[in-house]
Tab-separated table of N, CA, C and O in Angstrom:
chain	number	residue	atom	x	y	z
A	260	UNK	N	25.815	-0.056	1.527
A	260	UNK	CA	24.565	0.036	2.269
A	260	UNK	C	23.853	-1.303	2.253
A	260	UNK	O	23.693	-1.919	1.212
A	261	UNK	N	23.387	-1.714	3.415
A	261	UNK	CA	22.629	-2.957	3.529
A	261	UNK	C	21.147	-2.617	3.575
A	261	UNK	O	20.651	-2.122	4.583
A	262	UNK	N	20.471	-2.841	2.472
A	262	UNK	CA	19.046	-2.580	2.387
A	262	UNK	C	18.265	-3.838	2.752
A	262	UNK	O	18.701	-4.945	2.477
A	263	UNK	N	17.095	-3.626	3.323
A	263	UNK	CA	16.119	-4.687	3.459
A	263	UNK	C	15.050	-4.401	2.408
A	263	UNK	O	14.454	-3.333	2.404
A	264	UNK	N	14.823	-5.357	1.528
A	264	UNK	CA	13.923	-5.149	0.406
A	264	UNK	C	12.643	-5.936	0.631
A	264	UNK	O	12.676	-7.095	1.046
A	265	UNK	N	11.499	-5.290	0.362
A	265	UNK	CA	10.203	-5.949	0.489
A	265	UNK	C	9.265	-5.389	-0.575
A	265	UNK	O	9.509	-4.327	-1.142
A	266	UNK	N	8.184	-6.112	-0.817
A	266	UNK	CA	7.205	-5.717	-1.818
A	266	UNK	C	5.831	-5.661	-1.183
A	266	UNK	O	5.470	-6.513	-0.378
A	267	UNK	N	5.067	-4.638	-1.559
A	267	UNK	CA	3.681	-4.526	-1.114
A	267	UNK	C	2.779	-4.301	-2.300
A	267	UNK	O	3.151	-3.609	-3.251
A	268	UNK	N	1.582	-4.899	-2.265
A	268	UNK	CA	0.629	-4.737	-3.361
A	268	UNK	C	-0.749	-4.413	-2.799
A	268	UNK	O	-1.112	-4.859	-1.726
A	269	UNK	N	-1.513	-3.636	-3.583
A	269	UNK	CA	-2.905	-3.341	-3.247
A	269	UNK	C	-3.591	-2.898	-4.526
A	269	UNK	O	-3.073	-2.003	-5.210
A	270	UNK	N	-4.723	-3.499	-4.853
A	270	UNK	CA	-5.427	-3.260	-6.114
A	270	UNK	C	-4.442	-3.441	-7.266
A	270	UNK	O	-3.926	-4.541	-7.445
A	271	UNK	N	-4.165	-2.421	-8.042
A	271	UNK	CA	-3.197	-2.570	-9.138
A	271	UNK	C	-1.877	-1.873	-8.827
A	271	UNK	O	-1.048	-1.709	-9.722
A	272	UNK	N	-1.665	-1.476	-7.582
A	272	UNK	CA	-0.435	-0.784	-7.192
A	272	UNK	C	0.601	-1.791	-6.703
A	272	UNK	O	0.273	-2.727	-5.978
A	273	UNK	N	1.851	-1.557	-7.101
A	273	UNK	CA	2.964	-2.383	-6.649
A	273	UNK	C	4.033	-1.453	-6.097
A	273	UNK	O	4.474	-0.525	-6.776
A	274	UNK	N	4.447	-1.702	-4.852
A	274	UNK	CA	5.456	-0.859	-4.203
A	274	UNK	C	6.667	-1.708	-3.832
A	274	UNK	O	6.527	-2.754	-3.200
A	275	UNK	N	7.846	-1.248	-4.261
A	275	UNK	CA	9.096	-1.877	-3.845
A	275	UNK	C	9.718	-1.004	-2.762
A	275	UNK	O	9.928	0.189	-2.964
A	276	UNK	N	10.011	-1.602	-1.619
A	276	UNK	CA	10.491	-0.882	-0.440
A	276	UNK	C	11.961	-1.228	-0.201
A	276	UNK	O	12.331	-2.401	-0.199
A	277	UNK	N	12.782	-0.200	-0.010
A	277	UNK	CA	14.182	-0.363	0.361
A	277	UNK	C	14.356	0.309	1.719
A	277	UNK	O	14.296	1.534	1.815
A	278	UNK	N	14.559	-0.494	2.770
A	278	UNK	CA	14.634	0.010	4.139
A	278	UNK	C	16.075	-0.105	4.623
A	278	UNK	O	16.707	-1.148	4.469
A	279	UNK	N	16.583	0.990	5.204
A	279	UNK	CA	17.931	0.976	5.767
A	279	UNK	C	17.945	1.805	7.041
A	279	UNK	O	17.148	2.732	7.197
A	280	UNK	N	18.834	1.489	7.982
A	280	UNK	CA	18.929	2.312	9.196
A	280	UNK	C	19.325	3.733	8.839
A	280	UNK	O	20.159	3.961	7.972
A	281	UNK	N	18.685	4.693	9.494
A	281	UNK	CA	18.980	6.085	9.176
A	281	UNK	C	18.175	7.044	10.016
A	281	UNK	O	17.745	6.728	11.119
A	282	UNK	N	17.921	8.228	9.453
A	282	UNK	CA	17.310	9.319	10.212
A	282	UNK	C	15.798	9.385	10.084
A	282	UNK	O	15.165	10.214	10.717
A	283	UNK	N	15.200	8.546	9.240
A	283	UNK	CA	13.748	8.538	9.124
A	283	UNK	C	13.196	9.246	7.909
A	283	UNK	O	12.016	9.584	7.883
A	284	UNK	N	14.001	9.465	6.880
A	284	UNK	CA	13.489	10.116	5.676
A	284	UNK	C	12.776	9.089	4.796
A	284	UNK	O	13.194	7.944	4.705
A	285	UNK	N	11.697	9.529	4.169
A	285	UNK	CA	10.931	8.668	3.271
A	285	UNK	C	10.899	9.331	1.903
A	285	UNK	O	10.402	10.444	1.766
A	286	UNK	N	11.428	8.643	0.898
A	286	UNK	CA	11.414	9.116	-0.483
A	286	UNK	C	10.530	8.185	-1.307
A	286	UNK	O	10.747	6.976	-1.317
A	287	UNK	N	9.551	8.749	-1.982
A	287	UNK	CA	8.649	7.967	-2.811
A	287	UNK	C	8.812	8.436	-4.251
A	287	UNK	O	8.518	9.596	-4.562
A	288	UNK	N	9.285	7.566	-5.117
A	288	UNK	CA	9.561	7.879	-6.523
A	288	UNK	C	10.424	9.136	-6.665
A	288	UNK	O	10.185	9.979	-7.526
A	289	UNK	N	11.400	9.287	-5.782
A	289	UNK	CA	12.306	10.424	-5.833
A	289	UNK	C	11.758	11.709	-5.254
A	289	UNK	O	12.430	12.731	-5.278
A	290	UNK	N	10.526	11.684	-4.756
A	290	UNK	CA	9.912	12.869	-4.149
A	290	UNK	C	9.772	12.660	-2.646
A	290	UNK	O	9.757	11.532	-2.164
A	291	UNK	N	9.659	13.766	-1.928
A	291	UNK	CA	9.532	13.655	-0.473
A	291	UNK	C	8.159	13.100	-0.100
A	291	UNK	O	7.198	13.186	-0.867
A	292	UNK	N	8.091	12.535	1.075
A	292	UNK	CA	6.877	11.908	1.608
A	292	UNK	C	5.720	12.902	1.671
A	292	UNK	O	4.600	12.610	1.246
A	293	UNK	N	5.977	14.113	2.170
A	293	UNK	CA	4.926	15.137	2.300
A	293	UNK	C	4.482	15.666	0.938
A	293	UNK	O	3.334	16.043	0.767
A	294	UNK	N	5.397	15.683	-0.019
A	294	UNK	CA	5.075	16.157	-1.360
A	294	UNK	C	4.230	15.136	-2.117
A	294	UNK	O	3.317	15.494	-2.848
A	295	UNK	N	4.525	13.848	-1.940
A	295	UNK	CA	3.823	12.804	-2.685
A	295	UNK	C	2.413	12.570	-2.144
A	295	UNK	O	1.475	12.364	-2.908
A	296	UNK	N	2.262	12.577	-0.808
A	296	UNK	CA	0.946	12.406	-0.181
A	296	UNK	C	0.569	13.688	0.543
A	296	UNK	O	0.944	13.906	1.688
A	297	UNK	N	-0.193	14.581	-0.110
A	297	UNK	CA	-0.528	15.860	0.524
A	297	UNK	C	-1.519	15.734	1.680
A	297	UNK	O	-1.529	16.572	2.563
A	298	UNK	N	-2.339	14.681	1.705
A	298	UNK	CA	-3.330	14.553	2.782
A	298	UNK	C	-2.731	13.818	3.970
A	298	UNK	O	-1.928	12.891	3.821
A	299	UNK	N	-3.158	14.230	5.151
A	299	UNK	CA	-2.609	13.638	6.378
A	299	UNK	C	-3.077	12.199	6.570
A	299	UNK	O	-2.391	11.404	7.211
A	300	UNK	N	-4.230	11.838	6.012
A	300	UNK	CA	-4.745	10.479	6.166
A	300	UNK	C	-3.821	9.482	5.466
A	300	UNK	O	-3.477	8.437	6.031
A	301	UNK	N	-3.401	9.805	4.251
A	301	UNK	CA	-2.507	8.907	3.509
A	301	UNK	C	-1.128	8.842	4.162
A	301	UNK	O	-0.481	7.799	4.169
A	302	UNK	N	-0.677	9.942	4.726
A	302	UNK	CA	0.605	9.937	5.445
A	302	UNK	C	0.525	9.049	6.677
A	302	UNK	O	1.470	8.327	6.992
A	303	UNK	N	-0.617	9.103	7.361
A	303	UNK	CA	-0.812	8.256	8.541
A	303	UNK	C	-0.796	6.779	8.153
A	303	UNK	O	-0.200	5.952	8.847
A	304	UNK	N	-1.445	6.446	7.031
A	304	UNK	CA	-1.495	5.060	6.560
A	304	UNK	C	-0.082	4.545	6.288
A	304	UNK	O	0.272	3.432	6.692
A	305	UNK	N	0.747	5.363	5.640
A	305	UNK	CA	2.108	4.940	5.303
A	305	UNK	C	2.961	4.774	6.559
A	305	UNK	O	3.748	3.829	6.670
A	306	UNK	N	2.801	5.654	7.536
A	306	UNK	CA	3.640	5.591	8.743
A	306	UNK	C	3.078	4.677	9.825
A	306	UNK	O	3.685	4.559	10.885
A	307	UNK	N	1.959	4.026	9.576
A	307	UNK	CA	1.335	3.155	10.579
A	307	UNK	C	2.240	2.015	11.069
A	307	UNK	O	2.287	1.756	12.273
A	308	UNK	N	2.994	1.309	10.198
A	308	UNK	CA	3.885	0.261	10.716
A	308	UNK	C	4.955	0.793	11.669
A	308	UNK	O	5.284	0.147	12.664
A	309	UNK	N	5.480	1.988	11.376
A	309	UNK	CA	6.486	2.577	12.265
A	309	UNK	C	5.870	2.974	13.607
A	309	UNK	O	6.486	2.794	14.655
A	310	UNK	N	4.656	3.537	13.583
A	310	UNK	CA	3.994	3.924	14.828
A	310	UNK	C	3.651	2.716	15.679
A	310	UNK	O	3.731	2.772	16.911
A	311	UNK	N	3.268	1.613	15.050
A	311	UNK	CA	2.900	0.401	15.780
A	311	UNK	C	4.097	-0.217	16.470
A	311	UNK	O	3.994	-0.696	17.598
A	312	UNK	N	5.259	-0.205	15.808
A	312	UNK	CA	6.452	-0.852	16.358
A	312	UNK	C	7.382	0.116	17.089
A	312	UNK	O	8.453	-0.294	17.527
A	313	UNK	N	6.981	1.378	17.222
A	313	UNK	CA	7.796	2.408	17.885
A	313	UNK	C	9.179	2.533	17.256
A	313	UNK	O	10.189	2.670	17.944
A	314	UNK	N	9.233	2.482	15.915
A	314	UNK	CA	10.505	2.616	15.202
A	314	UNK	C	10.519	3.837	14.295
A	314	UNK	O	11.348	3.910	13.392
A	315	UNK	N	9.620	4.799	14.519
A	315	UNK	CA	9.590	5.974	13.648
A	315	UNK	C	10.854	6.798	13.852
A	315	UNK	O	11.305	7.024	14.971
A	316	UNK	N	11.452	7.232	12.739
A	316	UNK	CA	12.683	8.009	12.793
A	316	UNK	C	13.941	7.178	12.856
A	316	UNK	O	15.031	7.721	12.983
A	317	UNK	N	13.832	5.859	12.778
A	317	UNK	CA	15.018	5.000	12.868
A	317	UNK	C	15.448	4.436	11.520
A	317	UNK	O	16.559	3.933	11.394
A	318	UNK	N	14.573	4.508	10.518
A	318	UNK	CA	14.887	3.912	9.220
A	318	UNK	C	14.624	4.902	8.092
A	318	UNK	O	13.640	5.637	8.122
A	319	UNK	N	15.512	4.883	7.107
A	319	UNK	CA	15.279	5.608	5.864
A	319	UNK	C	14.552	4.673	4.910
A	319	UNK	O	14.905	3.492	4.796
A	320	UNK	N	13.560	5.196	4.216
A	320	UNK	CA	12.762	4.378	3.314
A	320	UNK	C	12.841	4.979	1.919
A	320	UNK	O	12.609	6.165	1.733
A	321	UNK	N	13.182	4.127	0.953
A	321	UNK	CA	13.150	4.528	-0.457
A	321	UNK	C	12.126	3.628	-1.117
A	321	UNK	O	12.186	2.403	-0.992
A	322	UNK	N	11.144	4.252	-1.794
A	322	UNK	CA	10.027	3.508	-2.359
A	322	UNK	C	9.948	3.766	-3.858
A	322	UNK	O	10.042	4.904	-4.307
A	323	UNK	N	9.761	2.697	-4.626
A	323	UNK	CA	9.382	2.790	-6.036
A	323	UNK	C	7.975	2.217	-6.119
A	323	UNK	O	7.768	1.037	-5.832
A	324	UNK	N	7.006	3.054	-6.488
A	324	UNK	CA	5.618	2.593	-6.554
A	324	UNK	C	5.057	2.942	-7.916
A	324	UNK	O	5.373	3.984	-8.492
A	325	UNK	N	4.254	2.033	-8.470
A	325	UNK	CA	3.633	2.288	-9.763
A	325	UNK	C	2.260	1.650	-9.789
A	325	UNK	O	1.975	0.718	-9.034
A	326	UNK	N	1.407	2.170	-10.647
A	326	UNK	CA	0.074	1.614	-10.840
A	326	UNK	C	-0.926	2.118	-9.820
A	326	UNK	O	-0.567	2.540	-8.726
A	327	UNK	N	-2.211	2.083	-10.200
A	327	UNK	CA	-3.272	2.436	-9.276
A	327	UNK	C	-3.341	3.914	-8.985
A	327	UNK	O	-2.786	4.748	-9.686
A	328	UNK	N	-4.037	4.232	-7.899
A	328	UNK	CA	-4.203	5.614	-7.478
A	328	UNK	C	-3.526	5.865	-6.149
A	328	UNK	O	-2.773	5.030	-5.645
A	329	UNK	N	-3.829	7.002	-5.555
A	329	UNK	CA	-3.183	7.412	-4.305
A	329	UNK	C	-3.501	6.441	-3.167
A	329	UNK	O	-2.627	6.053	-2.402
A	330	UNK	N	-4.763	6.031	-3.056
A	330	UNK	CA	-5.178	5.157	-1.965
A	330	UNK	C	-4.515	3.787	-2.055
A	330	UNK	O	-3.969	3.271	-1.074
A	331	UNK	N	-4.549	3.193	-3.247
A	331	UNK	CA	-3.924	1.887	-3.427
A	331	UNK	C	-2.420	1.944	-3.229
A	331	UNK	O	-1.826	1.031	-2.649
A	332	UNK	N	-1.804	3.030	-3.675
A	332	UNK	CA	-0.355	3.164	-3.516
A	332	UNK	C	0.033	3.305	-2.052
A	332	UNK	O	0.999	2.693	-1.605
A	333	UNK	N	-0.733	4.095	-1.287
A	333	UNK	CA	-0.383	4.274	0.127
A	333	UNK	C	-0.515	2.964	0.888
A	333	UNK	O	0.322	2.646	1.730
A	334	UNK	N	-1.543	2.167	0.583
A	334	UNK	CA	-1.716	0.899	1.287
A	334	UNK	C	-0.709	-0.144	0.825
A	334	UNK	O	-0.305	-1.005	1.613
A	335	UNK	N	-0.272	-0.079	-0.430
A	335	UNK	CA	0.787	-0.970	-0.899
A	335	UNK	C	2.105	-0.648	-0.199
A	335	UNK	O	2.843	-1.559	0.195
A	336	UNK	N	2.385	0.635	-0.020
A	336	UNK	CA	3.603	1.044	0.690
A	336	UNK	C	3.538	0.588	2.142
A	336	UNK	O	4.527	0.094	2.695
A	337	UNK	N	2.369	0.712	2.771
A	337	UNK	CA	2.203	0.277	4.161
A	337	UNK	C	2.508	-1.211	4.305
A	337	UNK	O	3.225	-1.610	5.226
A	338	UNK	N	1.983	-2.038	3.407
A	338	UNK	CA	2.238	-3.476	3.477
A	338	UNK	C	3.718	-3.784	3.266
A	338	UNK	O	4.291	-4.619	3.972
A	339	UNK	N	4.350	-3.091	2.327
A	339	UNK	CA	5.774	-3.320	2.071
A	339	UNK	C	6.650	-2.934	3.253
A	339	UNK	O	7.583	-3.668	3.604
A	340	UNK	N	6.342	-1.814	3.896
A	340	UNK	CA	7.114	-1.386	5.069
A	340	UNK	C	6.935	-2.384	6.209
A	340	UNK	O	7.884	-2.747	6.907
A	341	UNK	N	5.703	-2.847	6.402
A	341	UNK	CA	5.437	-3.826	7.465
A	341	UNK	C	6.210	-5.116	7.213
A	341	UNK	O	6.806	-5.683	8.142
A	342	UNK	N	6.241	-5.572	5.971
A	342	UNK	CA	6.981	-6.796	5.654
A	342	UNK	C	8.485	-6.612	5.851
A	342	UNK	O	9.178	-7.525	6.319
A	343	UNK	N	9.001	-5.430	5.504
A	343	UNK	CA	10.434	-5.167	5.678
A	343	UNK	C	10.807	-5.123	7.155
A	343	UNK	O	11.861	-5.636	7.549
A	344	UNK	N	9.949	-4.516	7.985
A	344	UNK	CA	10.227	-4.462	9.427
A	344	UNK	C	10.211	-5.855	10.045
A	344	UNK	O	10.988	-6.153	10.961
A	345	UNK	N	9.325	-6.728	9.567
A	345	UNK	CA	9.274	-8.099	10.089
A	345	UNK	C	10.509	-8.885	9.649
A	345	UNK	O	10.982	-9.748	10.392
A	346	UNK	N	11.056	-8.573	8.463
A	346	UNK	CA	12.309	-9.219	8.049
A	346	UNK	C	13.447	-8.852	8.983
A	346	UNK	O	14.321	-9.671	9.260
A	347	UNK	N	13.437	-7.611	9.471
A	347	UNK	CA	14.504	-7.159	10.369
A	347	UNK	C	14.312	-7.732	11.772
A	347	UNK	O	15.219	-8.310	12.360
A	348	UNK	N	13.102	-7.552	12.339
A	348	UNK	CA	12.781	-8.036	13.679
A	348	UNK	C	11.500	-8.856	13.618
A	348	UNK	O	10.426	-8.308	13.421
A	349	UNK	N	11.618	-10.158	13.852
A	349	UNK	CA	10.444	-11.049	13.784
A	349	UNK	C	9.463	-10.784	14.912
A	349	UNK	O	8.271	-11.081	14.781
A	350	UNK	N	9.922	-10.188	16.010
A	350	UNK	CA	9.016	-9.932	17.141
A	350	UNK	C	8.040	-8.787	16.865
A	350	UNK	O	7.113	-8.562	17.644
A	351	UNK	N	8.228	-8.062	15.759
A	351	UNK	CA	7.273	-7.004	15.390
A	351	UNK	C	6.013	-7.559	14.734
A	351	UNK	O	5.028	-6.842	14.584
A	352	UNK	N	6.022	-8.832	14.359
A	352	UNK	CA	4.910	-9.380	13.589
A	352	UNK	C	3.592	-9.452	14.369
A	352	UNK	O	2.550	-9.035	13.836
A	353	UNK	N	3.542	-9.946	15.623
A	353	UNK	CA	2.237	-10.065	16.307
A	353	UNK	C	1.470	-8.752	16.485
A	353	UNK	O	0.268	-8.714	16.200
A	354	UNK	N	2.107	-7.639	16.900
A	354	UNK	CA	1.302	-6.415	17.020
A	354	UNK	C	0.806	-5.875	15.683
A	354	UNK	O	-0.296	-5.333	15.599
A	355	UNK	N	1.605	-6.054	14.622
A	355	UNK	CA	1.163	-5.576	13.311
A	355	UNK	C	0.093	-6.486	12.721
A	355	UNK	O	-0.818	-6.027	12.054
A	356	UNK	N	0.195	-7.781	13.004
A	356	UNK	CA	-0.819	-8.709	12.507
A	356	UNK	C	-2.158	-8.463	13.185
A	356	UNK	O	-3.218	-8.590	12.575
A	357	UNK	N	-2.120	-8.063	14.467
A	357	UNK	CA	-3.357	-7.759	15.191
A	357	UNK	C	-4.090	-6.563	14.594
A	357	UNK	O	-5.324	-6.504	14.621
A	358	UNK	N	-3.350	-5.601	14.030
A	358	UNK	CA	-3.968	-4.444	13.381
A	358	UNK	C	-4.266	-4.681	11.901
A	358	UNK	O	-4.794	-3.791	11.232
A	359	UNK	N	-3.901	-5.851	11.370
A	359	UNK	CA	-4.174	-6.169	9.974
A	359	UNK	C	-3.173	-5.597	8.998
A	359	UNK	O	-3.478	-5.469	7.807
A	360	UNK	N	-1.989	-5.246	9.464
A	360	UNK	CA	-0.990	-4.644	8.582
A	360	UNK	C	-0.197	-5.674	7.786
A	360	UNK	O	0.462	-5.324	6.811
A	361	UNK	N	-0.263	-6.947	8.180
A	361	UNK	CA	0.504	-7.984	7.503
A	361	UNK	C	-0.308	-8.712	6.434
A	361	UNK	O	0.192	-9.592	5.759
A	362	UNK	N	-1.576	-8.357	6.293
A	362	UNK	CA	-2.461	-9.056	5.369
A	362	UNK	C	-2.560	-8.301	4.056
A	362	UNK	O	-2.826	-7.103	4.047
A	363	UNK	N	-2.397	-9.009	2.967
A	363	UNK	CA	-2.549	-8.419	1.642
A	363	UNK	C	-4.034	-8.382	1.332
A	363	UNK	O	-4.710	-9.390	1.385
A	364	UNK	N	-4.549	-7.212	1.030
A	364	UNK	CA	-5.975	-7.048	0.756
A	364	UNK	C	-6.251	-7.549	-0.662
A	364	UNK	O	-5.763	-6.962	-1.629
A	365	UNK	N	-7.039	-8.623	-0.846
A	365	UNK	CA	-7.191	-9.219	-2.173
A	365	UNK	C	-8.230	-8.544	-3.064
A	365	UNK	O	-8.386	-8.931	-4.215
A	366	UNK	N	-8.932	-7.541	-2.553
A	366	UNK	CA	-10.021	-6.946	-3.338
A	366	UNK	C	-9.485	-6.191	-4.546
A	366	UNK	O	-8.627	-5.328	-4.415
A	367	UNK	N	-10.001	-6.547	-5.706
A	367	UNK	CA	-9.609	-5.914	-6.948
A	367	UNK	C	-10.878	-5.485	-7.680
A	367	UNK	O	-11.971	-5.918	-7.346
A	368	UNK	N	-10.730	-4.659	-8.702
A	368	UNK	CA	-11.863	-4.235	-9.503
A	368	UNK	C	-12.320	-5.418	-10.345
A	368	UNK	O	-11.513	-6.099	-10.985
A	369	UNK	N	-13.620	-5.672	-10.321
A	369	UNK	CA	-14.173	-6.771	-11.098
A	369	UNK	C	-14.179	-6.390	-12.573
A	369	UNK	O	-14.481	-5.254	-12.928
A	370	UNK	N	-13.885	-7.348	-13.427
A	370	UNK	CA	-13.779	-7.044	-14.847
A	370	UNK	C	-15.150	-6.855	-15.476
A	370	UNK	O	-16.149	-7.394	-15.011
A	371	UNK	N	-15.188	-6.086	-16.552
A	371	UNK	CA	-16.430	-5.853	-17.278
A	371	UNK	C	-16.760	-7.096	-18.097
A	371	UNK	O	-15.890	-7.691	-18.716
A	372	UNK	N	-18.044	-7.479	-18.054
A	372	UNK	CA	-18.501	-8.619	-18.838
A	372	UNK	C	-19.161	-8.145	-20.128
A	372	UNK	O	-19.738	-7.068	-20.174
A	373	UNK	N	-19.115	-8.982	-21.163
A	373	UNK	CA	-19.746	-8.627	-22.429
A	373	UNK	C	-21.264	-8.682	-22.266
A	373	UNK	O	-21.792	-9.459	-21.477
A	374	UNK	N	-21.957	-7.817	-22.997
A	374	UNK	CA	-23.412	-7.746	-22.884
A	374	UNK	C	-23.879	-6.938	-21.685
A	374	UNK	O	-25.077	-6.845	-21.436
A	375	UNK	N	-22.946	-6.374	-20.934
A	375	UNK	CA	-23.274	-5.558	-19.776
A	375	UNK	C	-22.627	-4.187	-19.944
A	375	UNK	O	-21.667	-4.024	-20.687
A	376	UNK	N	-23.172	-3.205	-19.191
A	376	UNK	CA	-22.632	-1.859	-19.260
A	376	UNK	C	-21.333	-1.751	-18.458
A	376	UNK	O	-20.368	-1.124	-18.888
A	377	UNK	N	-21.334	-2.361	-17.258
A	377	UNK	CA	-20.144	-2.435	-16.410
A	377	UNK	C	-19.995	-3.890	-15.966
A	377	UNK	O	-20.449	-4.785	-16.679
A	378	UNK	N	-19.395	-4.137	-14.816
A	378	UNK	CA	-19.192	-5.514	-14.380
A	378	UNK	C	-20.519	-6.224	-14.122
A	378	UNK	O	-20.712	-7.372	-14.521
A	379	UNK	N	-21.456	-5.534	-13.471
A	379	UNK	CA	-22.749	-6.144	-13.164
A	379	UNK	C	-23.940	-5.358	-13.675
A	379	UNK	O	-25.029	-5.890	-13.800
A	380	UNK	N	-23.753	-4.081	-13.946
A	380	UNK	CA	-24.861	-3.225	-14.374
A	380	UNK	C	-25.270	-3.574	-15.796
A	380	UNK	O	-24.433	-3.682	-16.689
A	381	UNK	N	-26.588	-3.729	-16.001
A	381	UNK	CA	-27.099	-4.046	-17.324
A	381	UNK	C	-27.543	-2.777	-18.038
A	381	UNK	O	-27.715	-1.735	-17.420
A	382	UNK	N	-27.750	-2.900	-19.344
A	382	UNK	CA	-28.341	-1.816	-20.098
A	382	UNK	C	-29.807	-1.706	-19.711
A	382	UNK	O	-30.408	-2.670	-19.231
A	383	UNK	N	-30.396	-0.536	-19.923
A	383	UNK	CA	-31.781	-0.325	-19.535
A	383	UNK	C	-32.687	-1.271	-20.335
A	383	UNK	O	-32.557	-1.394	-21.557
A	384	UNK	N	-33.619	-1.902	-19.626
A	384	UNK	CA	-34.519	-2.875	-20.244
A	384	UNK	C	-35.877	-2.224	-20.485
A	384	UNK	O	-36.445	-1.629	-19.575
A	385	UNK	N	-36.381	-2.329	-21.695
A	385	UNK	CA	-37.690	-1.785	-22.023
A	385	UNK	C	-38.620	-2.921	-22.390
A	385	UNK	O	-38.344	-3.696	-23.321
A	386	UNK	N	-39.696	-3.057	-21.633
A	386	UNK	CA	-40.627	-4.155	-21.867
A	386	UNK	C	-41.474	-3.886	-23.121
A	386	UNK	O	-41.829	-4.796	-23.851
A	387	UNK	N	-41.837	-2.620	-23.342
A	387	UNK	CA	-42.676	-2.261	-24.503
A	387	UNK	C	-42.032	-1.162	-25.327
A	387	UNK	O	-41.347	-0.357	-24.869
């Protein structure tokens, strides 16, 4: 089997994508696509690169994803699938770039600072 391998990241999630020509099945950590993402919004996010390039049902996708939550994982998978499709066909890049699918979202959780309750929130201040 000739796989196309790509990586997608979002927040603390890392997704490794293995794309091969096939019937369109998506396996995420050994589970089915519908089982792993029960909400239709997350399923739409994952299948967005295929819908944009009109290649839905043409590739089998095997995903290993770890870290983060459901939202970060779905967007990491989306970026990885988009990168894998561009490796196969370079002409898919402009329509996906126009929708922002080729951009890695750099926003991460800000770290907690010492002397503070959270990253920016202070402890309650009492004047008297």
